[in-house]
Short mmCIF file of C-alpha atoms in Angstrom, two decimals:
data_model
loop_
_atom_site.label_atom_id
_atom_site.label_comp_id
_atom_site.label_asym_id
_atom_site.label_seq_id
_atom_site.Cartn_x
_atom_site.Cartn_y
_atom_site.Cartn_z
CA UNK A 1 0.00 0.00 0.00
CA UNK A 2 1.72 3.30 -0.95
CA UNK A 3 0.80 6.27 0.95
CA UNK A 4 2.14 9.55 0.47
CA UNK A 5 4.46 10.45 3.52
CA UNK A 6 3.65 14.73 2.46
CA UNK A 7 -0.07 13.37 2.79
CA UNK A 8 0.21 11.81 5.92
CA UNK A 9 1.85 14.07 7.98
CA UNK A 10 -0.55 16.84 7.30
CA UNK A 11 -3.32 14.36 8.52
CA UNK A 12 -1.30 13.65 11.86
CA UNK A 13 -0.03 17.25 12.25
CA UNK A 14 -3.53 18.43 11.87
CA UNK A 15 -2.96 20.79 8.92
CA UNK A 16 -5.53 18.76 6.90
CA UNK A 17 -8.53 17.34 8.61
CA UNK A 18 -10.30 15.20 6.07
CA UNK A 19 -13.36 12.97 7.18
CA UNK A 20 -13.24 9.44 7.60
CA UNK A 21 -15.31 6.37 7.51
CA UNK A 22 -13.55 3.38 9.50
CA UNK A 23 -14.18 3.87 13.61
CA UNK A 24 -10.93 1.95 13.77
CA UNK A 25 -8.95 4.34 11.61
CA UNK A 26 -10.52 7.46 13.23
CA UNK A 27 -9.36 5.77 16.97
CA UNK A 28 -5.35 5.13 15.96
CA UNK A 29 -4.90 8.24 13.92
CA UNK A 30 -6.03 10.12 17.69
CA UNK A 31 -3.71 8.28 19.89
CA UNK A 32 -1.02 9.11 17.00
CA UNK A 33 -1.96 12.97 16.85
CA UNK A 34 -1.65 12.64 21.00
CA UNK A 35 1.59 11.02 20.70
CA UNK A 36 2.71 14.10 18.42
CA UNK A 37 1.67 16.40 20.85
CA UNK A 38 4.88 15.25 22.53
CA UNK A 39 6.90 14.40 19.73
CA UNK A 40 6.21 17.68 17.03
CA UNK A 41 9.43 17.03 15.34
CA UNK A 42 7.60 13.46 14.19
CA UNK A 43 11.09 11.77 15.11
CA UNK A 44 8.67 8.96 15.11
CA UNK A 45 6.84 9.20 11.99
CA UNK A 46 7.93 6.05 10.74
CA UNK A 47 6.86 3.81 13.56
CA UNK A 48 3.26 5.91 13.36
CA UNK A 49 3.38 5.26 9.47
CA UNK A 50 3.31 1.66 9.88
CA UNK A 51 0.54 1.25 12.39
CA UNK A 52 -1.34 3.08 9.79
CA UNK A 53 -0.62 0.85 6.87
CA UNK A 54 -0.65 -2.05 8.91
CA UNK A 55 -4.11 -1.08 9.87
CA UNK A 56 -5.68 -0.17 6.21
CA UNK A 57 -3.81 -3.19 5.06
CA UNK A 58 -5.55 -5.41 7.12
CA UNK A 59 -8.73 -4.06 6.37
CA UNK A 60 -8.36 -3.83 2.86
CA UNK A 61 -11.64 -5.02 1.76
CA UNK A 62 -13.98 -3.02 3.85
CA UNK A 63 -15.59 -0.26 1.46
CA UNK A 64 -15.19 2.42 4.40
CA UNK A 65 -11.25 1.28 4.39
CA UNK A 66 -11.21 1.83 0.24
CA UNK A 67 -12.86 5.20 0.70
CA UNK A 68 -10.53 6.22 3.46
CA UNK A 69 -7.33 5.19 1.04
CA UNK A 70 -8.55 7.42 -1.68
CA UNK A 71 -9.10 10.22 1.02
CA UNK A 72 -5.62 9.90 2.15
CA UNK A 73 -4.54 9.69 -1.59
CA UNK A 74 -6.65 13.23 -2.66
CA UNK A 75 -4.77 15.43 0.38
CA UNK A 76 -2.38 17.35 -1.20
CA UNK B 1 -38.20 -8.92 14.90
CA UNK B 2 -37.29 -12.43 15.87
CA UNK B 3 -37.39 -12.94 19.18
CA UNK B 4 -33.88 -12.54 21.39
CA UNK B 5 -35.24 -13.12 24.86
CA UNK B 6 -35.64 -17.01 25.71
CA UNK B 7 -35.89 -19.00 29.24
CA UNK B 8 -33.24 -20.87 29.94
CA UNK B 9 -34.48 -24.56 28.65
CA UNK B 10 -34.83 -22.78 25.37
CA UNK B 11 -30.98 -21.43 25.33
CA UNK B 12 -30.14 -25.10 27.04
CA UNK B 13 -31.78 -26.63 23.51
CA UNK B 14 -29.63 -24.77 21.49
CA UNK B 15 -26.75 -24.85 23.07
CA UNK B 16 -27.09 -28.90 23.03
CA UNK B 17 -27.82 -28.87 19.26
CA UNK B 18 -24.00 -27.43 18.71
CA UNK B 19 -25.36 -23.83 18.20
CA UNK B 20 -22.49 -20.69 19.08
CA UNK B 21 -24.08 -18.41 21.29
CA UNK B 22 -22.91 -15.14 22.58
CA UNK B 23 -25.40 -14.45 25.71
CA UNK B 24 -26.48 -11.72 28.35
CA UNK B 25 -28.14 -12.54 31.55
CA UNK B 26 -28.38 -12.63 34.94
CA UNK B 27 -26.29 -14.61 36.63
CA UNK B 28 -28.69 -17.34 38.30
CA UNK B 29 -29.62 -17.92 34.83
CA UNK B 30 -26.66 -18.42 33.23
CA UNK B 31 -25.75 -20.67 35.66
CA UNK B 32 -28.54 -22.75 35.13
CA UNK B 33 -27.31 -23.86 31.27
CA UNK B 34 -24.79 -26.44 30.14
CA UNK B 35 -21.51 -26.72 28.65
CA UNK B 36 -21.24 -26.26 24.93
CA UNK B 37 -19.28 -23.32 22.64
CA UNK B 38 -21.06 -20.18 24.29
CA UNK B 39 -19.84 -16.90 26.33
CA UNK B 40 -21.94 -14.95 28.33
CA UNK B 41 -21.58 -11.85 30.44
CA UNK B 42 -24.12 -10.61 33.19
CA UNK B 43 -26.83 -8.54 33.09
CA UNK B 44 -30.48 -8.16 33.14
CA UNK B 45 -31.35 -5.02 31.37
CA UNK B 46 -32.10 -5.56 27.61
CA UNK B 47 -33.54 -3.81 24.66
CA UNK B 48 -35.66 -6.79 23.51
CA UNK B 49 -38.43 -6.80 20.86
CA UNK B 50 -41.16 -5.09 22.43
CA UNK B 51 -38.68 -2.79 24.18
CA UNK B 52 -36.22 -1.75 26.75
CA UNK B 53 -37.39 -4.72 29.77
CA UNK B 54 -35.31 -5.70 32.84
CA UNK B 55 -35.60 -9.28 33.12
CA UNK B 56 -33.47 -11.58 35.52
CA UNK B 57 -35.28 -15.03 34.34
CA UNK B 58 -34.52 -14.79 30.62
CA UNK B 59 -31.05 -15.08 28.20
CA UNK B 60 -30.35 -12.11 25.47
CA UNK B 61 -29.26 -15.02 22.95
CA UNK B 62 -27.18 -13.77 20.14
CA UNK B 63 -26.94 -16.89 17.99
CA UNK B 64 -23.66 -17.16 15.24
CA UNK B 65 -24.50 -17.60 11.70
CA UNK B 66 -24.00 -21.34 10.48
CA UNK B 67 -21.69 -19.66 7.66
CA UNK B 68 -18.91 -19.15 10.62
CA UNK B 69 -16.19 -21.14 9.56
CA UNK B 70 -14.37 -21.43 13.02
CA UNK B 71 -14.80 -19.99 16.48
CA UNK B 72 -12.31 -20.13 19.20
CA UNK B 73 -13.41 -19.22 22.92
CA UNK B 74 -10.26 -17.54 24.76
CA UNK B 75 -9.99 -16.24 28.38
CA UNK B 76 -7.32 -13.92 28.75
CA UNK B 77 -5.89 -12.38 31.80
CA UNK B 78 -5.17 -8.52 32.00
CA UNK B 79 -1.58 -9.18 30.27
CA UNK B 80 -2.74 -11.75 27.70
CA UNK B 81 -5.33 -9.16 26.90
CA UNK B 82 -3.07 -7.11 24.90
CA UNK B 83 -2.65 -10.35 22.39
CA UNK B 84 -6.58 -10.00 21.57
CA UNK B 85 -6.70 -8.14 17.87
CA UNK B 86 -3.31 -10.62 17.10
CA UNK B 87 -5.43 -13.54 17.87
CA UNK B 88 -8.51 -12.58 15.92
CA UNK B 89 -8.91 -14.43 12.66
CA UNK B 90 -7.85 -12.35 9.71
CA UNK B 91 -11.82 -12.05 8.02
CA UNK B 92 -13.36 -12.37 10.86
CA UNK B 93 -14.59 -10.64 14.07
CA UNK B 94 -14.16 -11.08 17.80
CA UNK B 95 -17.09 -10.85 20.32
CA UNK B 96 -15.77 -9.73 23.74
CA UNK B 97 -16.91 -9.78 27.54
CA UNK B 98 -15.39 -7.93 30.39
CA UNK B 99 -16.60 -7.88 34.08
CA UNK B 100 -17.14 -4.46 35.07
CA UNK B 101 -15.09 -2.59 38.00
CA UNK B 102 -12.41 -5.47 37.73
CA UNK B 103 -8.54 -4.26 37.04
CA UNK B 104 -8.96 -6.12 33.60
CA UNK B 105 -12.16 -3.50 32.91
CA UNK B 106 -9.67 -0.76 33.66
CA UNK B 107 -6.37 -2.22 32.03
CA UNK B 108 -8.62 -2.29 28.61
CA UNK B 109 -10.01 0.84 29.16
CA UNK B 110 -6.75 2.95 29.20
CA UNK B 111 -4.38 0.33 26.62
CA UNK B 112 -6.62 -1.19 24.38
CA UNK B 113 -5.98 1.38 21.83
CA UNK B 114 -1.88 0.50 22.11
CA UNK B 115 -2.64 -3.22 21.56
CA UNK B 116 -0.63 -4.63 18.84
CA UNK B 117 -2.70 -5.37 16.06
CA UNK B 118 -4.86 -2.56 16.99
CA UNK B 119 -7.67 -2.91 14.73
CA UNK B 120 -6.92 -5.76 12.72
CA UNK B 121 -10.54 -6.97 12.55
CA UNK B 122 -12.97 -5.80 14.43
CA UNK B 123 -13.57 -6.13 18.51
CA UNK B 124 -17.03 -5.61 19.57
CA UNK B 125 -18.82 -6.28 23.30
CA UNK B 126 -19.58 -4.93 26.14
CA UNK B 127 -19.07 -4.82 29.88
CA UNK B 128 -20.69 -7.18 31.97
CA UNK B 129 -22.89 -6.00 35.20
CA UNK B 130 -25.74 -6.46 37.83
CA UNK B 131 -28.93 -5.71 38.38
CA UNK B 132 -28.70 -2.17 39.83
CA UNK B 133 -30.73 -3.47 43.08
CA UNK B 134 -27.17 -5.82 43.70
CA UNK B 135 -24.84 -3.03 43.51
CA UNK B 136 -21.90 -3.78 46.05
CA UNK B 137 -23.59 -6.74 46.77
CA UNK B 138 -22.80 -9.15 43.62
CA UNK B 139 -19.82 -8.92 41.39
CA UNK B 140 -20.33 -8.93 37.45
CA UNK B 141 -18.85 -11.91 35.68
CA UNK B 142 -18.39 -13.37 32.41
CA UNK B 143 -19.08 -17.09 31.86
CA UNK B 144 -16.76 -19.37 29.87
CA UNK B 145 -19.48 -22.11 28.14
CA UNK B 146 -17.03 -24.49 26.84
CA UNK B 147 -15.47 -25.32 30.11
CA UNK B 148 -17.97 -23.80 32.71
CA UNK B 149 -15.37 -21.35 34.41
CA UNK B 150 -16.83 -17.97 35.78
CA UNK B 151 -14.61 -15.20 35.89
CA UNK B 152 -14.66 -12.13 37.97
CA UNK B 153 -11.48 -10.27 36.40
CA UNK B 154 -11.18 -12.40 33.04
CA UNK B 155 -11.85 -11.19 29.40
CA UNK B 156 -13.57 -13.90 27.47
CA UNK B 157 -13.49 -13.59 23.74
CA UNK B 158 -14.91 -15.78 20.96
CA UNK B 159 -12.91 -15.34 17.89
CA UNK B 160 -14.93 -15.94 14.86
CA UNK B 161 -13.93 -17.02 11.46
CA UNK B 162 -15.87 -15.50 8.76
CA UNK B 163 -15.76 -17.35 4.63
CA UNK B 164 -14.25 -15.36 2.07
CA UNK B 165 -17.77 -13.90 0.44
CA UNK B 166 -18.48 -12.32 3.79
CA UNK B 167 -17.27 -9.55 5.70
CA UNK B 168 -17.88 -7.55 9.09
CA UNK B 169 -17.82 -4.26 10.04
CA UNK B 170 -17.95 -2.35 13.73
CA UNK B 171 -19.61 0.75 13.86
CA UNK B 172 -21.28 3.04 16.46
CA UNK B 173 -24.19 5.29 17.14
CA UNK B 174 -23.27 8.05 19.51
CA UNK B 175 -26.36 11.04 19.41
CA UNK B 176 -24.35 12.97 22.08
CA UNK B 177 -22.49 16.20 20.07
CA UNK B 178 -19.89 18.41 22.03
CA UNK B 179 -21.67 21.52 23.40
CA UNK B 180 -20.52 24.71 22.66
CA UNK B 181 -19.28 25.31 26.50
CA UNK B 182 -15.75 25.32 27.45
CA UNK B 183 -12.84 22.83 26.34
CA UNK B 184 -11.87 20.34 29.04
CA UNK B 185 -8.45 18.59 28.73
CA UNK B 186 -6.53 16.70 31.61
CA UNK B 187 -3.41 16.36 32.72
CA UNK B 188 -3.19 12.84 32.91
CA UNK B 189 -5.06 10.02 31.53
CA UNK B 190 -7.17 8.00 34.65
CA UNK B 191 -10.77 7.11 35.81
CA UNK B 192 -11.00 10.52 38.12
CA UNK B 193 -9.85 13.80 37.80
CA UNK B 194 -9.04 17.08 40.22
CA UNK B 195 -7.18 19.57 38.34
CA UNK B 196 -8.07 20.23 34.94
CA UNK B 197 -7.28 22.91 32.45
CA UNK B 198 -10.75 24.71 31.21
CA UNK B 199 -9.66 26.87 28.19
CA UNK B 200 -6.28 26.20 29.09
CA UNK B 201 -6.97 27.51 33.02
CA UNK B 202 -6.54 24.78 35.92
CA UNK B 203 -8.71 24.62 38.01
CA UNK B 204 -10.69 21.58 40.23
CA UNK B 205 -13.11 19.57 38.54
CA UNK B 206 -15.91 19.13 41.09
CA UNK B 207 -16.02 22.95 41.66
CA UNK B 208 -16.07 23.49 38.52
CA UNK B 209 -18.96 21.17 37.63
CA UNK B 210 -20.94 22.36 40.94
CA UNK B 211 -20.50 25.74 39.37
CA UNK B 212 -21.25 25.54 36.17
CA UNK B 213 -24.47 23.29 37.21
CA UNK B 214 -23.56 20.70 34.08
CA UNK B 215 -26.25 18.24 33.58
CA UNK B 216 -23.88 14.91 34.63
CA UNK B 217 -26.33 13.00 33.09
CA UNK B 218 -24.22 14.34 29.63
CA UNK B 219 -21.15 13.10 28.70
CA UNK B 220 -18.05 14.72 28.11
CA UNK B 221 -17.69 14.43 24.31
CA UNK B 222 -14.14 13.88 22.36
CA UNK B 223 -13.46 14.05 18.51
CA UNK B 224 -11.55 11.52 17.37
CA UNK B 225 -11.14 12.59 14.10
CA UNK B 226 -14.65 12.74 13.53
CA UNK B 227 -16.24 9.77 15.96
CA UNK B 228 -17.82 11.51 19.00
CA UNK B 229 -16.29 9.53 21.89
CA UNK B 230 -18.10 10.14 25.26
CA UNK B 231 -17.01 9.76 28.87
CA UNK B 232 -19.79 9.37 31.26
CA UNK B 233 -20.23 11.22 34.61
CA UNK B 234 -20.15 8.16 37.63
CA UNK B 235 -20.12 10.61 40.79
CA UNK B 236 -18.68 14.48 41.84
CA UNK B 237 -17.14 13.95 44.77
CA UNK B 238 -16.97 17.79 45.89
CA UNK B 239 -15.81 17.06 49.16
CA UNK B 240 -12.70 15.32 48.10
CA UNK B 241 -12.90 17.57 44.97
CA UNK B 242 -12.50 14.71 42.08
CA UNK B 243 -14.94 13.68 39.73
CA UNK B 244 -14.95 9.94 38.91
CA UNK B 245 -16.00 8.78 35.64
CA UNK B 246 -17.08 5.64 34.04
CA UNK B 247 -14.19 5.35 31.27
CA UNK B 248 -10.86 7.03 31.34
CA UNK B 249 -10.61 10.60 30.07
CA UNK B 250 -6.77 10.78 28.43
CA UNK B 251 -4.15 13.50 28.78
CA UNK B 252 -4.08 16.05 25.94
CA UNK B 253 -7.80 15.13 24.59
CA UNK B 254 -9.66 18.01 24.02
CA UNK B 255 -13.57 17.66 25.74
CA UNK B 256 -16.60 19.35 26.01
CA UNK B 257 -19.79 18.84 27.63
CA UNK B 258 -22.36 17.22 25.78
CA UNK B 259 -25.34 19.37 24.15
CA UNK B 260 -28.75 18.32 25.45
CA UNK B 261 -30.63 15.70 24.10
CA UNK B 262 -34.83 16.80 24.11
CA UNK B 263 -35.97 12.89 22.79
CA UNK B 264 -33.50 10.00 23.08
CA UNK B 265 -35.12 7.66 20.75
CA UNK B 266 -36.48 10.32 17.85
CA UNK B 267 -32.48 11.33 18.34
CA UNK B 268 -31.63 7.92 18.34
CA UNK B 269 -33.49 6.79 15.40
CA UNK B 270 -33.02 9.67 13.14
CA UNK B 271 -28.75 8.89 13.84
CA UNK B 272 -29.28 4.90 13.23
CA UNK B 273 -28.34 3.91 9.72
CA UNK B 274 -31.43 2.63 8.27
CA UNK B 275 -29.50 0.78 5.40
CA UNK B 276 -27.70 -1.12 8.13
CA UNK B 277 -30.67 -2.54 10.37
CA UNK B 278 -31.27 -5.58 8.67
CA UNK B 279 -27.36 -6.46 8.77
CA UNK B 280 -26.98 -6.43 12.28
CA UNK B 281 -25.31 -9.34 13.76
CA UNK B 282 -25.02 -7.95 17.14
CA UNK B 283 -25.23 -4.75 19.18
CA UNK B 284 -25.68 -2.96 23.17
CA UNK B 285 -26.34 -0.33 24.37
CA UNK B 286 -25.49 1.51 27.62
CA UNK B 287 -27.57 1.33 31.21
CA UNK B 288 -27.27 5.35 31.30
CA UNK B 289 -28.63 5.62 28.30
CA UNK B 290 -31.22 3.01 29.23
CA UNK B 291 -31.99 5.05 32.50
CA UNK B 292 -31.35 8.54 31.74
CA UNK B 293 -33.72 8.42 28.58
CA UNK B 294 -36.34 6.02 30.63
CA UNK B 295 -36.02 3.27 27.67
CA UNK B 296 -38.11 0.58 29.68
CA UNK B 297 -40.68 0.17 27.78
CA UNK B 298 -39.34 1.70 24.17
CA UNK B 299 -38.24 0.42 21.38
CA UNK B 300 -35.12 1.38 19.50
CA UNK B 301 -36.62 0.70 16.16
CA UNK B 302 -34.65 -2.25 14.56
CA UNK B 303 -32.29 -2.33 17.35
CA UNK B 304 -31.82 -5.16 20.18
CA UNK B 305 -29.58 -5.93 22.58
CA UNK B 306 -27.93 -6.27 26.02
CA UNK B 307 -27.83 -2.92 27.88
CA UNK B 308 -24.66 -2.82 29.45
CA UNK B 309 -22.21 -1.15 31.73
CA UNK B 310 -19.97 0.22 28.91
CA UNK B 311 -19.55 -1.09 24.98
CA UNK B 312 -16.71 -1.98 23.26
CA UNK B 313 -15.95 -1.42 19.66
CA UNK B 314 -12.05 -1.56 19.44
CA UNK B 315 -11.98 0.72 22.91
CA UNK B 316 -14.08 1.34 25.65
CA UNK B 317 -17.43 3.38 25.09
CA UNK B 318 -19.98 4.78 27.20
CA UNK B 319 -23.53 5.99 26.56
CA UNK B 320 -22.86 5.09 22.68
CA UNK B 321 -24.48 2.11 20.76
CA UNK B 322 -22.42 -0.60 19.47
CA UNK B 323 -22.93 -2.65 16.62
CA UNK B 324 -22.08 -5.33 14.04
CA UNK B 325 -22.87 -5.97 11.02
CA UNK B 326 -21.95 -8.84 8.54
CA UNK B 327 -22.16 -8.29 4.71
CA UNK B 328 -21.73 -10.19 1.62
CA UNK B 329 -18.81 -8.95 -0.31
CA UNK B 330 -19.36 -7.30 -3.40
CA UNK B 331 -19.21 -9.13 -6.69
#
C-alpha cells in the first residue's frame, strides 16, 4: 500500500482534517496525533506510518477502508 | 423482529444442538445452562423486541451464523489481553466480555488502543454488570461455556472465522455532540480527575462542575477525528474535589460537555443507519442511556440488545451504541 508520507503528515499534524469512515482508523490516527503532541518534530513518523498501513492493510476489503485510502490519496 | 429473549431450557436446547451463542443474563440464569461453545456476560437489562425490559429469568441469545467457519473461545488475563486483535482471525470478528469494576475493565479501558494489532478486525462487546438493586452486593462476571469457568477479572473472547464472500464491520451510534461550553483537557489520563485545564486555566473539577451546574447526566464528548467519543459522569465527589467517571478521560484530549438531548429515541433513530438494520449481527447499548432516557418500555426501532455497563468497539465506550454488522462482499 503506498501512501504519500507529504499526505500523511498533514493528517497527523492536523494541517488537513479530512473525514473518515472506518471507527478503527478514526481511533489510531487520535492516539497518534496525541503522541505528536509530545513528539512535534515526528522523530517517530515512521513507527506511526506503519501502524497506519498495517491497519488499512488489514482491512483492505472493507468499502469504508477503500474510501478512506482514496481520502488519504486526494490530500495534497 | 425475531425474538432474542428465551428462558433458559430454550438457550439449554440450542446450546445442546452445537449452536455458538454469545449471551447476556443474569447470573442465576446463566448458571442454570450447560456446557457447549457459548460466552456470556451478566446482566439483566435488555432492549428486547417489544422494548427496553429488565428481566433476571430470561437469556439475550445472540446466535452465530451457520456460515462461521471457526470460532475459538479464549480467556485472557489482563496481560494476555493485549494479544486479543493478534489472535482474531484475519476475516473475521471477535465478540468480547469484560466484568465491570475489575482491574482487567480498567487495564482495557486505558491500553486497548496500544494493543498490537490494533484494529486488525474488528472487537465488539460490552461490559458485563448487575442488576442495579445488587450493587456492592454481587460482582459482574463473564461465563466461559465451553469449560464452565466464571470469571470475575477475566476477558472472554470468541474469535470468529468468517468465509471469504463475507465480511464484518464495527460501527457506532453516539447522538451525544460536544456543546458549545468550554474545552476540558486533563493532565493525565485516569478514571477521576481534580485539576483540569478549562480553556487552558486549571482549576478543580468538582467545583467546577458544581459551578457551572452541568447536567452529569451528559457526557463529556471527544473528537476523534470525527467519531464523538463520550465519557460518562459516575459521581462528583466535591468534598474530596475529584470527579470519577465511568471510562478514562486521556491526557491532551480536548472535551466538552455534551449538548442536550430533548428525545432519546427520535435522536436515536433519526442517527441509526437505516440501510444497516437488517445487517446487524449484534449490538448494546449503555444502562445510562437506558436510565437517563427512561427506555423501559421503548423500542429502539430495529435495534436489540444487552444494555450494558460500557460497549466496546475496538476501545471502551460509554452511553454510545455498538454494533455489528456482517455483509456479503461485493461481486
Amino acid at each position: 500500500m503506498v501512501i504519500s508520507d507529504q499526505a500523511l503528515k498533514k493528517i497527523l499534524t492536523g494541517q488537513s482534517n479530512p473525514q473518515f469512515n472506518f471507527l478503527a482508523l478514526k481511533i489510531l490516527l487520535t492516539r497518534l496525533k496525541m503522541n505528536i503532541k509530545k513528539d512535534p518534530q515526528l522523530s517517530g513518523y515512521h513507527t506511526y506510518k506503519q501502524e497506519i498501513v498495517d491497519l488499512l492493510a488489514k482491512n483492505q476489503n472493507l468499502p469504508s477502508v477503500q474510501r478512506d485510502v482514496q481520502t488519504i490519496m486526494g490530500v495534497n | 423482529m425475531d425474538k432474542v429473549l428465551h428462558d433458559t431450557q430454550y438457550v439449554s436446547r440450542l446450546i445442546e444442538e452445537g449452536k455458538s451463542l454469545y449471551l447476556a443474563g443474569d447470573e442465576q440464569a446463566l448458571a442454570k445452562l450447560p456446557k457447549g461453545n457459548w460466552i456470556g456476560g451478566t446482566i439483566p437489562y435488555f432492549m428486547a423486541e417489544e422494548g427496553g425490559e429488565v428481566n433476571r429469568d430470561n437469556v439475550y441469545v445472540t446466535e452465530l451464523p451457520g456460515y462461521i467457519k471457526n470460532t475459538k473461545i479464549v480467556a485472557y488475563d489482563e496481560e494476555g489481553l493485549k494479544n486479543v486483535y493478534e489472535d482474531a482471525y484475519d476475516n473475521g470478528f471477535s465478540l468480547i466480555l469484560i466484568p465491570a469494576m475489575s482491574s482487567i475493565h480498567f487495564s482495557f479501558a486505558l491500553n486497548a488502543p496500544d494493543y498490537k494489532a490494533f484494529g486488525k478486525s474488528p472487537l465488539v462487546g460490552w461490559i458485563s454488570g448487575v442488576h442495579l438493586d445488587d450493587l456492592g452486593k454481587v460482582t459482574p462476571k463473564v461465563f466461559n461455556g465451553s469449560d464452565g469457568q466464571v470469571y470475575e477479572n477475566k476477558a472472554l473472547v470468541i474469535h470468529c472465522e468468517l468465509p471469504e464472500n463475507k465480511y464484518a464491520t464495527l460501527d457506532i451510534v453516539n447522538i451525544f455532540d460536544q456543546g458549545p461550553g468550554d474545552k476540558i483537557t486533563f493532565k493525565s489520563s485516569g478514571w477521576d480527575a481534580d485539576v483540569v485545564l478549562v480553556n487552558g486555566e486549571e482549576m478543580n473539577f468538582a467545583e467546577y462542575v458544581e459551578k457551572k451546574q452541568l447536567d452529569t447526566r451528559l457526557p463529556l464528548v471527544a473528537d476523534y477525528s470525527g467519531a464523538r467519543i463520550n465519557i460518562s459522569f459516575q459521581n462528583v465527589d466535591r468534598e474530596n474535589g475529584k470527579v470519577v467517571f465511568y471510562a478514562p478521560v486521556f491526557e491532551g484530549m480536548e472535551y466538552r460537555h455534551a449538548s442536550e438531548i430533548k428525545d432519546y429515541v427520535k435522536e436515536f433513530t433519526e442517527h441509526l443507519p437505516t440501510d444497516k438494520s437488517d445487517k446487524i449481527a449484534f449490538s448494546c447499548n449503555c444502562i445510562l442511556n437506558f436510565l437517563y432516557s427512561d427506555l423501559e418500555g421503548k423500542k429502539t426501532p430495529g435495534v436489540t440488545g444487552p444494555i450494558t455497563f460500557g460497549e466496546i468497539a475496538y476501545q471502551l465506550l460509554n452511553q454510545t451504541l455498538a454494533y455489528l454488522t456482517i455483509e456479503d462482499v461485493p461481486n
